[in-house]
CSV table of C-alpha atoms in Angstrom, one decimal:
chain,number,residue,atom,x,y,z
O,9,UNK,CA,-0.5,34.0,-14.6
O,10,UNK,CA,2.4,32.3,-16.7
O,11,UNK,CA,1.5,30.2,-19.9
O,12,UNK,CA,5.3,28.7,-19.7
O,13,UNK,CA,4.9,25.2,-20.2
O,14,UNK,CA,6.0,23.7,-17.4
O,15,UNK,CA,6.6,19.4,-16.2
O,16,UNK,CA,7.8,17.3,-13.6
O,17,UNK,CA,10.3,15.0,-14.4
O,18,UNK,CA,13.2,12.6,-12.1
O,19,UNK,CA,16.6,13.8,-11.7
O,20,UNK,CA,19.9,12.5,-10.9
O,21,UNK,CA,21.0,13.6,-7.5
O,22,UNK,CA,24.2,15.0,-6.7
O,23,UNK,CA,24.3,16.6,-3.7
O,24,UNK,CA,27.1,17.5,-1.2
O,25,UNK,CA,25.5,16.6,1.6
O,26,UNK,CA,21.9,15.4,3.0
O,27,UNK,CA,21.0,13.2,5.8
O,28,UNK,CA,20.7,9.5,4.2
O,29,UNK,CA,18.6,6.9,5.2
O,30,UNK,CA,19.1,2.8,3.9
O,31,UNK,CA,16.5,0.5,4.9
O,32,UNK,CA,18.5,-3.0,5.2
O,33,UNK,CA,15.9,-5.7,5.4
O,34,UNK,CA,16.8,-9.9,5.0
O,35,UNK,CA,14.7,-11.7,2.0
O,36,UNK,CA,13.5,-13.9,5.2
O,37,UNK,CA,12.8,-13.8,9.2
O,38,UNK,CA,16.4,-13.9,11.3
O,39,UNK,CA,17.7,-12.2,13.6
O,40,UNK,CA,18.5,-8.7,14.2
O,41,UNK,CA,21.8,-8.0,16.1
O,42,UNK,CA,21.7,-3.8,16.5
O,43,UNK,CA,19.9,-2.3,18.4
O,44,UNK,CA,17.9,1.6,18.7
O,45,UNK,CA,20.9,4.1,18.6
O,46,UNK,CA,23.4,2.2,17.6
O,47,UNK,CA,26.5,3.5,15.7
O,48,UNK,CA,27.9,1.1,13.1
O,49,UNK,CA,30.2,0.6,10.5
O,50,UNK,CA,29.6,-0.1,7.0
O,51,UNK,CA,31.1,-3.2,7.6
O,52,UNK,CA,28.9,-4.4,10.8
O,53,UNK,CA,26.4,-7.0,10.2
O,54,UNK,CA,23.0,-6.0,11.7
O,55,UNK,CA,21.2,-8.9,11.0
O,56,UNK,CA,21.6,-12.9,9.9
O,57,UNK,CA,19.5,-15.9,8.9
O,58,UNK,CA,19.9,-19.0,7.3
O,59,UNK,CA,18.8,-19.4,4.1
O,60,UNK,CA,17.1,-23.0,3.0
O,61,UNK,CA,18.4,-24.9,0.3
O,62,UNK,CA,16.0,-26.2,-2.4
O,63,UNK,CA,15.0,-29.8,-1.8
O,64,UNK,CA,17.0,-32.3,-3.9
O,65,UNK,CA,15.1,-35.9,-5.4
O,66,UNK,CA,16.8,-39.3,-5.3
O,67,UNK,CA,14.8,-41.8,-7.3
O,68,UNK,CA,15.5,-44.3,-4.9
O,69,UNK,CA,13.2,-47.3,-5.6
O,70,UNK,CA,14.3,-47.0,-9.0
O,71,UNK,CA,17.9,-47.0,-8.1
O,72,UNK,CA,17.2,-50.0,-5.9
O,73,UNK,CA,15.1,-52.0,-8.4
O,74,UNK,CA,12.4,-52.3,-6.2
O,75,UNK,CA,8.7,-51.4,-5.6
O,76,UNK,CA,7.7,-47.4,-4.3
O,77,UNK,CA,5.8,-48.6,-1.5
O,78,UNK,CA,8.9,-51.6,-0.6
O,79,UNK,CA,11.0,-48.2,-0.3
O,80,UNK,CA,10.8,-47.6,4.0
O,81,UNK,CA,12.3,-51.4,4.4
O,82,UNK,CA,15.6,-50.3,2.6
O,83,UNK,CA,16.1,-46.5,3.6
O,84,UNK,CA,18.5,-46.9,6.5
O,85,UNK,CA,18.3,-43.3,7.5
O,86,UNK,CA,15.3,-41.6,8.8
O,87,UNK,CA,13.8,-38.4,8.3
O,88,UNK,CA,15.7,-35.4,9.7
O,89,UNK,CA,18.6,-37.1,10.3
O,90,UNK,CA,21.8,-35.9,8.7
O,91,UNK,CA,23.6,-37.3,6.0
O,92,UNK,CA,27.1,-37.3,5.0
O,93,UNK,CA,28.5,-37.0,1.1
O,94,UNK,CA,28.9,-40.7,-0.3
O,95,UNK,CA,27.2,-42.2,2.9
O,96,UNK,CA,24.7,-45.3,2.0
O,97,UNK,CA,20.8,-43.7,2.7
O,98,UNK,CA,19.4,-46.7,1.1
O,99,UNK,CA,20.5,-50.5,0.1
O,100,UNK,CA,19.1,-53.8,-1.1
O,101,UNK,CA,20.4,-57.0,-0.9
O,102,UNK,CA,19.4,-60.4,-2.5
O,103,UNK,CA,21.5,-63.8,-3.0
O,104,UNK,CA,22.7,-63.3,0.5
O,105,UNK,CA,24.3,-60.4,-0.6
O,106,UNK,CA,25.6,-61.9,-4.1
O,107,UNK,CA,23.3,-58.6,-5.3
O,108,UNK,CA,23.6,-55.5,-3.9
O,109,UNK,CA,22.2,-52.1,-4.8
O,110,UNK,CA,22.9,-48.9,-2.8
O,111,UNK,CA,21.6,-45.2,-3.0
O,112,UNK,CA,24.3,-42.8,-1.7
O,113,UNK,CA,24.0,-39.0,-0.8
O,114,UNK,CA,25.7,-36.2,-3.1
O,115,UNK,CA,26.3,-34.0,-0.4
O,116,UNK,CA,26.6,-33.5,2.8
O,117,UNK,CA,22.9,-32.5,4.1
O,118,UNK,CA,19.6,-34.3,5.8
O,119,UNK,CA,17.2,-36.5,4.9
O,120,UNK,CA,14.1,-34.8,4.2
O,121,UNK,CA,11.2,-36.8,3.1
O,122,UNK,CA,10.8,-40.7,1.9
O,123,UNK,CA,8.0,-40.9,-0.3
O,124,UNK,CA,6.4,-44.7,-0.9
O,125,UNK,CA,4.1,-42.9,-3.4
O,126,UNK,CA,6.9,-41.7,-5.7
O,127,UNK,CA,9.6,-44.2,-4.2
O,128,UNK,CA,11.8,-40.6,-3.6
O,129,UNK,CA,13.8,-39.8,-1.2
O,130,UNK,CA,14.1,-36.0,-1.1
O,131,UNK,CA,17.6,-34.2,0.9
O,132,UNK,CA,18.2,-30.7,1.7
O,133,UNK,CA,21.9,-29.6,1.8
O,134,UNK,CA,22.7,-27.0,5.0
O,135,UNK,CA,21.4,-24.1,5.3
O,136,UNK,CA,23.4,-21.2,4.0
O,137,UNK,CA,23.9,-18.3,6.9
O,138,UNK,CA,23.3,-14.4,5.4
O,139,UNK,CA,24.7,-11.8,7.0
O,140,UNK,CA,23.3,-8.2,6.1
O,141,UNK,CA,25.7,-5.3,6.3
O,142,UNK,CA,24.9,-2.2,7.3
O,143,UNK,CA,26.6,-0.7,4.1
O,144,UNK,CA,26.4,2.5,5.1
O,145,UNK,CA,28.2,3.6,8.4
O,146,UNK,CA,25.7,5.3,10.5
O,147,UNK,CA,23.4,5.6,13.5
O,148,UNK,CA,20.4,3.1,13.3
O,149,UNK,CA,17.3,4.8,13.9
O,150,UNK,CA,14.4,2.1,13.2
O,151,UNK,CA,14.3,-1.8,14.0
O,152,UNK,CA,12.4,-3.8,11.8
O,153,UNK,CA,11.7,-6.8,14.4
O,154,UNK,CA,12.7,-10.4,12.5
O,155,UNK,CA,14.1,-8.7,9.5
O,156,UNK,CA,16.9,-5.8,9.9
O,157,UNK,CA,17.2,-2.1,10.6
O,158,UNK,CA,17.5,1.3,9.0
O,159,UNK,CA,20.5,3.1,9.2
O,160,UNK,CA,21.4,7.0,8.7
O,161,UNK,CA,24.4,9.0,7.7
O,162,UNK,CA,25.0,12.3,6.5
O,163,UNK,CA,26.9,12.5,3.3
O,164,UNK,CA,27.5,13.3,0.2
O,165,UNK,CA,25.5,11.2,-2.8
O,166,UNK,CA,26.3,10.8,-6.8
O,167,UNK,CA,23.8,8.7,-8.7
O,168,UNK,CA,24.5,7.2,-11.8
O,169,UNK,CA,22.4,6.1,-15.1
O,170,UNK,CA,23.3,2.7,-15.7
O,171,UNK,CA,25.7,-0.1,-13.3
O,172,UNK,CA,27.0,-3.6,-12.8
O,173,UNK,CA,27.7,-5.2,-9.6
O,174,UNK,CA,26.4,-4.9,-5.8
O,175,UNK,CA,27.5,-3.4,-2.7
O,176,UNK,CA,30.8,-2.4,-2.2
O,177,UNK,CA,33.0,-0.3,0.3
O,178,UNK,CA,36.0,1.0,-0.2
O,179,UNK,CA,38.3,4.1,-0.3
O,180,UNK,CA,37.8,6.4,-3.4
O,181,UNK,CA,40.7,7.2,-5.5
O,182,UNK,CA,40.4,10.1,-8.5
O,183,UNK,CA,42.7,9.1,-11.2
O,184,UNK,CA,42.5,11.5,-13.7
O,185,UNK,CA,42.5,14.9,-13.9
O,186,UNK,CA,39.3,16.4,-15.7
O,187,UNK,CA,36.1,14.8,-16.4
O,188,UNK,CA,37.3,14.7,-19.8
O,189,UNK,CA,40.0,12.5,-19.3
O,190,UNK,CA,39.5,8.7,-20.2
O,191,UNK,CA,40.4,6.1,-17.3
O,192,UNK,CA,43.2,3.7,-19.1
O,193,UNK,CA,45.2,0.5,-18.0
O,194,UNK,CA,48.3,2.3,-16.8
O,195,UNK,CA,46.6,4.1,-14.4
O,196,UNK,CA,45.5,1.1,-12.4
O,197,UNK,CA,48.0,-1.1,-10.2
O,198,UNK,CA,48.3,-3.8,-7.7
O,199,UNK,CA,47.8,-0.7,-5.4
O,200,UNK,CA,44.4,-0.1,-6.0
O,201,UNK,CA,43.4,-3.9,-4.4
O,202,UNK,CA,40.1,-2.9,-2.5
O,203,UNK,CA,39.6,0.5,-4.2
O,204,UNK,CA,36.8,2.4,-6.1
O,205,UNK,CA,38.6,4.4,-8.7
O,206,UNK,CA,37.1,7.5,-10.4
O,207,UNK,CA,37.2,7.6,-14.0
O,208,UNK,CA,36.4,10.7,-16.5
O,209,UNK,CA,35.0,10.3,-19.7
O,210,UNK,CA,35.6,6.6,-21.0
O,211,UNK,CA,37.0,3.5,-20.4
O,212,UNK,CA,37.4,0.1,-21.8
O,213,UNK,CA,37.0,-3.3,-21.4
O,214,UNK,CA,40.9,-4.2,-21.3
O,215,UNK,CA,40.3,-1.8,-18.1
O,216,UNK,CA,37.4,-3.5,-16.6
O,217,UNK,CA,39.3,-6.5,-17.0
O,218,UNK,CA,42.9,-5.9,-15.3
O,219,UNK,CA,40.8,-4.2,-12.7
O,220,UNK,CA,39.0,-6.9,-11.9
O,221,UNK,CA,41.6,-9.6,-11.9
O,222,UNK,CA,43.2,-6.8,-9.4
O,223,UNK,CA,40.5,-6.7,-7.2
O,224,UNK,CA,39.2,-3.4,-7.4
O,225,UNK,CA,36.2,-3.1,-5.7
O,226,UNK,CA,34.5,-0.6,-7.9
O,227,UNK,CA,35.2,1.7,-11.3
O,228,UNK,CA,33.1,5.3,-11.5
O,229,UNK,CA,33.2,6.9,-15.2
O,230,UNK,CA,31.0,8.6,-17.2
O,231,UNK,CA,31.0,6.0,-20.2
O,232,UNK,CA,31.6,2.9,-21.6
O,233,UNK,CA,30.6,0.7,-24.8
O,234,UNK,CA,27.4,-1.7,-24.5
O,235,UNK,CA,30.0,-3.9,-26.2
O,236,UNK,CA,33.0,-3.6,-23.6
O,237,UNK,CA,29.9,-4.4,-21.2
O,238,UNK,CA,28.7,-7.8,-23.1
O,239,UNK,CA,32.5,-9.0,-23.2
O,240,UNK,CA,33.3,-8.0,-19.9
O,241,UNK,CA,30.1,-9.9,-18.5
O,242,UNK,CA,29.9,-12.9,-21.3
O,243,UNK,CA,26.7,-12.6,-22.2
O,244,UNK,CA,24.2,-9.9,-23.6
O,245,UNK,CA,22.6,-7.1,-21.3
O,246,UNK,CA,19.3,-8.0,-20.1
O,247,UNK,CA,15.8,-5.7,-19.4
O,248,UNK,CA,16.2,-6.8,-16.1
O,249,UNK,CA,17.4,-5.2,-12.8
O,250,UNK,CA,21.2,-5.4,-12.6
O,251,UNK,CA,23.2,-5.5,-9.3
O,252,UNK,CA,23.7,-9.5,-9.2
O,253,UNK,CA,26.8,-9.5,-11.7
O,254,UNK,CA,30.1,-10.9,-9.9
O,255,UNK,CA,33.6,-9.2,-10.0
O,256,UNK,CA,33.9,-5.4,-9.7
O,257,UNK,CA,31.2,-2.7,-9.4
O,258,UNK,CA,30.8,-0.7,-12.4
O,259,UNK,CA,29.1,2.2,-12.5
O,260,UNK,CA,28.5,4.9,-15.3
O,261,UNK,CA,27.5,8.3,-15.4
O,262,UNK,CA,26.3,9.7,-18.3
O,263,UNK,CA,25.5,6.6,-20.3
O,264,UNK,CA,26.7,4.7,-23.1
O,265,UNK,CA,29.8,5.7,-25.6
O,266,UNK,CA,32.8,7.9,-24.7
O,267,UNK,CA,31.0,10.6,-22.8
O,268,UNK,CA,32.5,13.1,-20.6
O,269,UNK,CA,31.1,13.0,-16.4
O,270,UNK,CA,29.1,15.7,-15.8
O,271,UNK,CA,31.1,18.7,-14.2
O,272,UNK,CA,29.3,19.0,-11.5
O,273,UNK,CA,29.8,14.7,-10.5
O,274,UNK,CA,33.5,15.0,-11.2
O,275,UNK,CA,34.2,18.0,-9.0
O,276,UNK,CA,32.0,16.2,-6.0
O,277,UNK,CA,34.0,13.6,-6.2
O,278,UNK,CA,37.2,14.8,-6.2
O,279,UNK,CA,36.8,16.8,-2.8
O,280,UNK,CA,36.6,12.8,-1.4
O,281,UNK,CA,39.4,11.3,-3.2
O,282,UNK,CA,40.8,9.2,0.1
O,283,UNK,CA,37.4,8.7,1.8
O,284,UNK,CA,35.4,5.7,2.2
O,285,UNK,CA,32.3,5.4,0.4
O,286,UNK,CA,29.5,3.3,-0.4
O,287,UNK,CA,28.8,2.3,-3.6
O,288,UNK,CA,25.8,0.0,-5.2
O,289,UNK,CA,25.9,-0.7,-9.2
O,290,UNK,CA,21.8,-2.0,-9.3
O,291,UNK,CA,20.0,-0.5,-11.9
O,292,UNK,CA,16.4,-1.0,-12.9
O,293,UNK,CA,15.5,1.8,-15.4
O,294,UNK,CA,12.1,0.1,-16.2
O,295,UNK,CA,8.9,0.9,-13.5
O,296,UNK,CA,10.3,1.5,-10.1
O,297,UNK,CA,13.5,2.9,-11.0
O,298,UNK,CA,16.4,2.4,-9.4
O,299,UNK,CA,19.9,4.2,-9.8
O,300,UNK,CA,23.2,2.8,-9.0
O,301,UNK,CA,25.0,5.4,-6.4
O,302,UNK,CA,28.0,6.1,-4.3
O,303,UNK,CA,27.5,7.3,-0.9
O,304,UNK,CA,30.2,9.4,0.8
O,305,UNK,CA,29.5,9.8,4.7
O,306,UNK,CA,31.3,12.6,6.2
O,307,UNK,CA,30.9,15.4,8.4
O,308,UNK,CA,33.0,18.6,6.5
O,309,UNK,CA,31.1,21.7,6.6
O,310,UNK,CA,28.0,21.9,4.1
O,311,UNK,CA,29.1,23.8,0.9
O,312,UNK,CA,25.6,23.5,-1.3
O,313,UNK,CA,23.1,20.5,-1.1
O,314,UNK,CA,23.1,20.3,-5.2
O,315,UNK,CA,20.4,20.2,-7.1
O,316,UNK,CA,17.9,17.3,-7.2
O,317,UNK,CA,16.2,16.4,-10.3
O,318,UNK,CA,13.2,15.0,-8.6
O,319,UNK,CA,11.3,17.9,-7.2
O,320,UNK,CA,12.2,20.4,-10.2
O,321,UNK,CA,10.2,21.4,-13.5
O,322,UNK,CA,11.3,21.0,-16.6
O,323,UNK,CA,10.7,24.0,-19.1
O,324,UNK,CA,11.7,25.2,-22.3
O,325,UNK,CA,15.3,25.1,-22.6
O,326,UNK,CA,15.9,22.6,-19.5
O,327,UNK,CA,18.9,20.3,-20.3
O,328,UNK,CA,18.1,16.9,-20.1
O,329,UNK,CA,19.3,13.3,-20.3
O,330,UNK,CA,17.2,10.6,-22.3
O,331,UNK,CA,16.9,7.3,-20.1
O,332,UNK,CA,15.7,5.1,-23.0
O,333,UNK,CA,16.0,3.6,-26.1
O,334,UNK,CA,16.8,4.4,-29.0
O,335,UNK,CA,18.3,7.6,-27.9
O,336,UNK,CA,19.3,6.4,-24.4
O,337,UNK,CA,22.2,8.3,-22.6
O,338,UNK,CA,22.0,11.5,-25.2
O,339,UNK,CA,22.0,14.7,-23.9
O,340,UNK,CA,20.1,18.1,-25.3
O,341,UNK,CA,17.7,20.5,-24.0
O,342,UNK,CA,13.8,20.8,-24.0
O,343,UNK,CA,12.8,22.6,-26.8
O,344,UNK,CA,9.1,22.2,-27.2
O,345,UNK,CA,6.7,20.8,-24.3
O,346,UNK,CA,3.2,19.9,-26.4
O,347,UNK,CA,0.2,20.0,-24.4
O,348,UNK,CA,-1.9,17.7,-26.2
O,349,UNK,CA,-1.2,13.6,-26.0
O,350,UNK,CA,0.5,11.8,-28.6
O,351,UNK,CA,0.7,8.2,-29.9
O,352,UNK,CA,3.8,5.9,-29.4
O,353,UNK,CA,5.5,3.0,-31.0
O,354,UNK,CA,3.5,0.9,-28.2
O,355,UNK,CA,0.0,3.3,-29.6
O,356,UNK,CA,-0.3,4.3,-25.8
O,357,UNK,CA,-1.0,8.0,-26.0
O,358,UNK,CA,1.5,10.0,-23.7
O,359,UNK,CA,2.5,13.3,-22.8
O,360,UNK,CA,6.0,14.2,-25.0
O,361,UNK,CA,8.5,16.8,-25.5
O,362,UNK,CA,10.6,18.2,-28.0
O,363,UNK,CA,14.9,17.8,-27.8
O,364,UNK,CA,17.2,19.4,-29.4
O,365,UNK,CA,20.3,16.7,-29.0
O,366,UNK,CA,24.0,18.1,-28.9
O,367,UNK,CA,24.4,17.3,-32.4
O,368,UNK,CA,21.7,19.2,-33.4
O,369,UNK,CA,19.3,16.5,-34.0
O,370,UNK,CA,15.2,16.8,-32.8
O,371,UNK,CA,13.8,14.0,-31.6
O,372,UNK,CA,10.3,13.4,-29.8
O,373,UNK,CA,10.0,11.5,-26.7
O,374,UNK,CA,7.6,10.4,-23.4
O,375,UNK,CA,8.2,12.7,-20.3
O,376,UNK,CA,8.9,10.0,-18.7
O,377,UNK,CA,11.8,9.0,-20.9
O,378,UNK,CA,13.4,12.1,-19.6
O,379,UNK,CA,15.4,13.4,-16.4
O,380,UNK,CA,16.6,16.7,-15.6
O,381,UNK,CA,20.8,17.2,-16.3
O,382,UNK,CA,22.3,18.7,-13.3
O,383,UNK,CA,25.3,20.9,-15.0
């Protein structure tokens, strides 16, 4: 039996083709508009609800000068009933009406509760109406009763280490010419309105702007500086899961710094420059990881399924990517898996391994700070 030292560890996918499945559920009960067999588009809503506001305070016995439990004699609206923006909901009148005081709404909503505890009037602006999308285009195969469906495609799939931005379709357009090749301003025009353009190596934030002042619906490269990211967003990167940023979806590769797009990604995604994909930029890369990706549903004859990091073992000489600071988005290969446990800067003892980055450097880091480099 073999003594090679062998782990498990995640892996980007990128895969030509695999049957896809996207469970689309609404944060609360609605109503699902697909039904069992159902072809859609990416664009189709599925299902819809309305969302509740959160409850707004007037202090109303305050604004009126009077007493909390005086407050019902003044109100001139009741509960439930609606309310328009600058309407009176409440007056009071003395000196045959030589003093006057009036509450009026803020918005446009309903009354819901006068309190002559608090002397508050609480309103609730409209509901808002969600739609969810089906995203992907596809046939669904589950209903999930009150709360959406699952769809499945076939396609091709590319995910990514780190993104900005949510949900986007649009048609995919390669504009360089090698993975080395850094995605700059003049490449981008009114033209690309709608689009989700495929970087190589690099780009900037005088990109990320124009594009998104375009209205490019999504930018694929393999890397760009954490500080074209702050000044694109206005504000620092968070630990928290990304997706929720407005504008354009961003999504990068290989990690942060001018860093070439792996081979293999490029070359996938240049066999679908033209088609209409799917892309998502969320990212959480703390416990219950979650990659941003771009889905690419087609139907052309199966050339290889990839490699998927997530079922392989990593061994000795296994190229890798670290997924975490300090070293996060560097590249090397395994060269020492230890067998015994070892202390970290939290002094939780782990399971490690040994890389040898590309500049030569050795570093030490968890297993689980490591996926598998499809090259």
């Amino acid at each position: 039996m073999s003594r090679t030292a062998y782990a498990y560890t995640p892996g980007i996918k990128i895969k030509f083709s695999e049957v896809i499945q996207k469970v689309r559920k609404l944060p609360i009960p609605g109503k699902v508009k697909v039904s069992l067999g159902e072809e859609v588009k990416a664009e189709d809503v599925i299902a819809s609800t309305e969302m509740p506001s959160v409850p707004e305070i007037l202090n109303a016995a305050l604004m009126l000068g009077v007493e909390p439990e005086e407050l019902q004699e003044y109100v001139k609206k009741k509960v439930g009933e609606k309310t328009r923006k600058g309407e009176i909901v409440a007056e009071y009148k003395a000196l045959g009406g030589l003093i006057k005081k009036t509450v009026v709404a803020p918005f446009d909503g309903e009354i819901v509760d006068v309190s002559t505890v608090t002397g508050q009037i609480v309103l609730r602006r409209p509901p808002t109406l969600v739609d969810l999308k089906a995203y992907i285009p596809g046939k669904i195969v589950e209903i999930i009763p009150d709360f959406g469906a699952v769809v499945e495609t076939r396609g091709a799939i590319v995910q990514g280490i780190f993104g900005l931005g949510g949900e986007k379709v649009g048609n995919l357009r390669i504009s360089v010419n090698s993975e080395t090749e850094p995605l700059t301003e003049s490449m981008i025009s009114e033209e690309d309105e709608n689009k989700i353009i495929v970087g190589g190596s690099y780009t900037t934030y005088d990109v990320l702007k124009k594009a998104n002042k375009i209205g490019v619906a999504g930018i694929i490269v393999g890397g760009v500086d954490q500080i074209d990211i702050v000044k694109f967003l206005s504000r620092e990167l968070g630990v928290a899961i990304t997706g929720k940023e407005p504008g354009l979806t961003l999504i990068i590769t290989e990690g942060f710094g001018k860093m070439n797009m792996s081979k293999r990604a490029f070359e996938l995604l240049k066999k679908f420059d033209g088609f209409k994909c799917s892309i998502n930029g969320q990212t959480q890369i703390r416990a219950g990881v979650i990659r941003p990706e771009i889905i690419i549903p087609h139907s052309l004859k199966m050339e290889d399924s990839g490699k998927e990091g997530g079922d392989e073992g990593i061994t000795i000489g296994t190229p890798v990517r670290i997924i975490r600071r300090p070293y996060f988005g560097k590249v090397g290969r395994v060269l020492a898996l230890p067998s015994e446990l070892m202390e970290i800067e939290t002094e939780s003892r782990v399971r490690v391994l040994e890389v040898t980055l590309e500049d030569g450097k050795k570093v030490v880091v968890p297993r689980a700070n490591v996926e598998i480099l499809t090259i």
